[in-house]
Amino acid sequence: MASYALNFNQIKRRFFNVTLKDYDIKGKNGEIIHKEGEELTVKMPVKATFHKLAAVQSLDTSQISLDDAMDTMAEVVAETMSNNLQRRKISPRIISENYDFEEMSIFITEYMNFVQGVSKDPN
């Protein structure tokens, strides 16, 4: 009799590599701190994040203000990027202060293309 086993710790995983933009932030004493583009290895989304990403893609900006749309996008992008192997938390504030509407849209589109590509690949 044949026996099969599945070990979730040994499943081949795929990741989305992202290099963040260089940006400047103010330190505790008001000094400017330059942050070099950090590299993140973003994991596949969990169900809740996937639903938020899908909802943001179909966001109707004619129904809400641009500020609200950008805040929502920044939150979803930050949540998605924070799911990384480096365990680096990305705040919505960092995203909203350093990325414009187009950049956030591009990230969401490319990440969703990655997720859909992985789900269609049988291997």
PDB file of C-alpha atoms in Angstrom:
ATOM      1  CA  MET A   1       0.000   0.000   0.000  1.00  0.00           C
ATOM      2  CA  ALA A   2       1.398   3.401  -1.006  1.00  0.00           C
ATOM      3  CA  SER A   3       1.565   6.231   1.456  1.00  0.00           C
ATOM      4  CA  TYR A   4       1.742   9.926   0.551  1.00  0.00           C
ATOM      5  CA  ALA A   5       2.671  12.854   2.728  1.00  0.00           C
ATOM      6  CA  LEU A   6       2.556  16.611   2.391  1.00  0.00           C
ATOM      7  CA  ASN A   7       4.818  18.834   4.446  1.00  0.00           C
ATOM      8  CA  PHE A   8       3.807  22.496   4.126  1.00  0.00           C
ATOM      9  CA  ASN A   9       7.274  23.512   5.352  1.00  0.00           C
ATOM     10  CA  GLN A  10       8.835  22.025   2.221  1.00  0.00           C
ATOM     11  CA  ILE A  11       6.551  23.468  -0.452  1.00  0.00           C
ATOM     12  CA  LYS A  12       8.348  25.353  -3.203  1.00  0.00           C
ATOM     13  CA  ARG A  13       7.397  29.012  -2.748  1.00  0.00           C
ATOM     14  CA  ARG A  14       7.444  31.884  -5.217  1.00  0.00           C
ATOM     15  CA  PHE A  15       8.098  35.465  -4.249  1.00  0.00           C
ATOM     16  CA  PHE A  16       7.719  38.953  -5.687  1.00  0.00           C
ATOM     17  CA  ASN A  17      10.948  40.952  -5.403  1.00  0.00           C
ATOM     18  CA  VAL A  18      10.539  44.694  -4.887  1.00  0.00           C
ATOM     19  CA  THR A  19      13.115  47.457  -4.605  1.00  0.00           C
ATOM     20  CA  LEU A  20      11.688  50.439  -2.755  1.00  0.00           C
ATOM     21  CA  LYS A  21      12.450  53.997  -3.816  1.00  0.00           C
ATOM     22  CA  ASP A  22      15.152  56.044  -2.148  1.00  0.00           C
ATOM     23  CA  TYR A  23      13.529  58.619   0.128  1.00  0.00           C
ATOM     24  CA  ASP A  24      14.284  61.053   2.929  1.00  0.00           C
ATOM     25  CA  ILE A  25      12.562  61.020   6.308  1.00  0.00           C
ATOM     26  CA  LYS A  26      12.827  63.245   9.356  1.00  0.00           C
ATOM     27  CA  GLY A  27      14.474  61.707  12.394  1.00  0.00           C
ATOM     28  CA  LYS A  28      13.454  62.252  16.005  1.00  0.00           C
ATOM     29  CA  ASN A  29      15.533  65.423  16.215  1.00  0.00           C
ATOM     30  CA  GLY A  30      14.295  66.799  12.888  1.00  0.00           C
ATOM     31  CA  GLU A  31      17.394  65.684  10.991  1.00  0.00           C
ATOM     32  CA  ILE A  32      16.945  64.349   7.471  1.00  0.00           C
ATOM     33  CA  ILE A  33      17.712  60.646   7.142  1.00  0.00           C
ATOM     34  CA  HIS A  34      18.237  59.311   3.641  1.00  0.00           C
ATOM     35  CA  LYS A  35      16.907  55.802   3.111  1.00  0.00           C
ATOM     36  CA  GLU A  36      18.381  53.825   0.236  1.00  0.00           C
ATOM     37  CA  GLY A  37      16.043  51.675  -1.837  1.00  0.00           C
ATOM     38  CA  GLU A  38      15.462  48.606   0.274  1.00  0.00           C
ATOM     39  CA  GLU A  39      14.902  45.223  -1.333  1.00  0.00           C
ATOM     40  CA  LEU A  40      11.938  43.188  -0.156  1.00  0.00           C
ATOM     41  CA  THR A  41      10.960  39.637  -0.969  1.00  0.00           C
ATOM     42  CA  VAL A  42       7.173  39.776  -0.808  1.00  0.00           C
ATOM     43  CA  LYS A  43       5.224  36.594  -0.136  1.00  0.00           C
ATOM     44  CA  MET A  44       1.934  35.492  -1.646  1.00  0.00           C
ATOM     45  CA  PRO A  45      -1.042  37.271  -0.068  1.00  0.00           C
ATOM     46  CA  VAL A  46      -3.335  35.783   2.524  1.00  0.00           C
ATOM     47  CA  LYS A  47      -7.050  35.766   1.702  1.00  0.00           C
ATOM     48  CA  ALA A  48      -7.917  39.073   3.402  1.00  0.00           C
ATOM     49  CA  THR A  49      -5.102  40.936   1.639  1.00  0.00           C
ATOM     50  CA  PHE A  50      -6.029  39.377  -1.696  1.00  0.00           C
ATOM     51  CA  HIS A  51      -9.604  40.661  -1.330  1.00  0.00           C
ATOM     52  CA  LYS A  52      -8.341  44.157  -0.475  1.00  0.00           C
ATOM     53  CA  LEU A  53      -6.052  44.141  -3.528  1.00  0.00           C
ATOM     54  CA  ALA A  54      -8.914  43.055  -5.785  1.00  0.00           C
ATOM     55  CA  ALA A  55     -11.185  45.742  -4.321  1.00  0.00           C
ATOM     56  CA  VAL A  56      -8.569  48.448  -4.804  1.00  0.00           C
ATOM     57  CA  GLN A  57      -8.150  47.450  -8.455  1.00  0.00           C
ATOM     58  CA  SER A  58     -11.816  48.136  -9.060  1.00  0.00           C
ATOM     59  CA  LEU A  59     -11.898  51.319  -6.970  1.00  0.00           C
ATOM     60  CA  ASP A  60     -14.204  53.880  -8.588  1.00  0.00           C
ATOM     61  CA  THR A  61     -12.438  57.208  -8.064  1.00  0.00           C
ATOM     62  CA  SER A  62     -15.506  59.055  -9.350  1.00  0.00           C
ATOM     63  CA  GLN A  63     -17.374  57.913  -6.220  1.00  0.00           C
ATOM     64  CA  ILE A  64     -14.761  58.909  -3.608  1.00  0.00           C
ATOM     65  CA  SER A  65     -12.229  61.702  -3.225  1.00  0.00           C
ATOM     66  CA  LEU A  66      -8.714  61.326  -4.577  1.00  0.00           C
ATOM     67  CA  ASP A  67      -7.363  61.674  -1.028  1.00  0.00           C
ATOM     68  CA  ASP A  68      -9.507  58.773   0.179  1.00  0.00           C
ATOM     69  CA  ALA A  69      -8.521  56.664  -2.839  1.00  0.00           C
ATOM     70  CA  MET A  70      -4.816  57.326  -2.247  1.00  0.00           C
ATOM     71  CA  ASP A  71      -5.101  56.614   1.490  1.00  0.00           C
ATOM     72  CA  THR A  72      -6.844  53.312   0.734  1.00  0.00           C
ATOM     73  CA  MET A  73      -4.227  52.378  -1.862  1.00  0.00           C
ATOM     74  CA  ALA A  74      -1.374  53.291   0.502  1.00  0.00           C
ATOM     75  CA  GLU A  75      -2.843  51.067   3.220  1.00  0.00           C
ATOM     76  CA  VAL A  76      -3.215  48.099   0.869  1.00  0.00           C
ATOM     77  CA  VAL A  77       0.250  48.567  -0.674  1.00  0.00           C
ATOM     78  CA  ALA A  78       1.829  48.857   2.787  1.00  0.00           C
ATOM     79  CA  GLU A  79       0.012  45.751   4.033  1.00  0.00           C
ATOM     80  CA  THR A  80       1.063  43.805   0.938  1.00  0.00           C
ATOM     81  CA  MET A  81       4.703  44.912   1.090  1.00  0.00           C
ATOM     82  CA  SER A  82       4.842  44.192   4.831  1.00  0.00           C
ATOM     83  CA  ASN A  83       4.235  40.501   4.119  1.00  0.00           C
ATOM     84  CA  ASN A  84       7.914  39.941   3.314  1.00  0.00           C
ATOM     85  CA  LEU A  85      10.703  37.526   4.197  1.00  0.00           C
ATOM     86  CA  GLN A  86      12.745  40.318   5.773  1.00  0.00           C
ATOM     87  CA  ARG A  87       9.937  40.895   8.315  1.00  0.00           C
ATOM     88  CA  ARG A  88      10.133  44.618   7.560  1.00  0.00           C
ATOM     89  CA  LYS A  89       6.935  46.512   8.323  1.00  0.00           C
ATOM     90  CA  ILE A  90       6.095  49.206   5.785  1.00  0.00           C
ATOM     91  CA  SER A  91       3.780  51.924   7.086  1.00  0.00           C
ATOM     92  CA  PRO A  92       1.005  53.489   5.022  1.00  0.00           C
ATOM     93  CA  ARG A  93       2.566  56.858   5.901  1.00  0.00           C
ATOM     94  CA  ILE A  94       5.851  55.903   4.185  1.00  0.00           C
ATOM     95  CA  ILE A  95       3.916  54.793   1.102  1.00  0.00           C
ATOM     96  CA  SER A  96       1.632  57.839   0.946  1.00  0.00           C
ATOM     97  CA  GLU A  97       4.500  60.293   1.476  1.00  0.00           C
ATOM     98  CA  ASN A  98       6.851  58.741  -1.093  1.00  0.00           C
ATOM     99  CA  TYR A  99       4.727  57.093  -3.787  1.00  0.00           C
ATOM    100  CA  ASP A 100       2.253  58.761  -6.099  1.00  0.00           C
ATOM    101  CA  PHE A 101      -1.031  57.372  -7.430  1.00  0.00           C
ATOM    102  CA  GLU A 102       0.601  55.983 -10.576  1.00  0.00           C
ATOM    103  CA  GLU A 103       3.373  54.187  -8.668  1.00  0.00           C
ATOM    104  CA  MET A 104       0.918  52.585  -6.251  1.00  0.00           C
ATOM    105  CA  SER A 105      -1.281  51.506  -9.179  1.00  0.00           C
ATOM    106  CA  ILE A 106       1.703  49.981 -10.970  1.00  0.00           C
ATOM    107  CA  PHE A 107       2.714  48.038  -7.852  1.00  0.00           C
ATOM    108  CA  ILE A 108      -0.814  46.655  -7.387  1.00  0.00           C
ATOM    109  CA  THR A 109      -1.122  45.696 -11.066  1.00  0.00           C
ATOM    110  CA  GLU A 110       2.285  44.000 -11.233  1.00  0.00           C
ATOM    111  CA  TYR A 111       1.785  42.179  -7.948  1.00  0.00           C
ATOM    112  CA  MET A 112      -1.642  40.909  -9.014  1.00  0.00           C
ATOM    113  CA  ASN A 113      -0.128  39.771 -12.347  1.00  0.00           C
ATOM    114  CA  PHE A 114       2.454  37.839 -10.320  1.00  0.00           C
ATOM    115  CA  VAL A 115      -0.223  36.247  -8.109  1.00  0.00           C
ATOM    116  CA  GLN A 116      -2.398  35.307 -11.079  1.00  0.00           C
ATOM    117  CA  GLY A 117       0.618  33.902 -12.939  1.00  0.00           C
ATOM    118  CA  VAL A 118       1.521  31.684  -9.996  1.00  0.00           C
ATOM    119  CA  SER A 119      -2.055  30.461  -9.632  1.00  0.00           C
ATOM    120  CA  LYS A 120      -2.190  29.499 -13.337  1.00  0.00           C
ATOM    121  CA  ASP A 121       1.179  27.699 -13.300  1.00  0.00           C
ATOM    122  CA  PRO A 122       0.649  24.006 -12.482  1.00  0.00           C
ATOM    123  CA  ASN A 123       4.239  23.632 -11.239  1.00  0.00           C
TER     124      ASN A 123
END
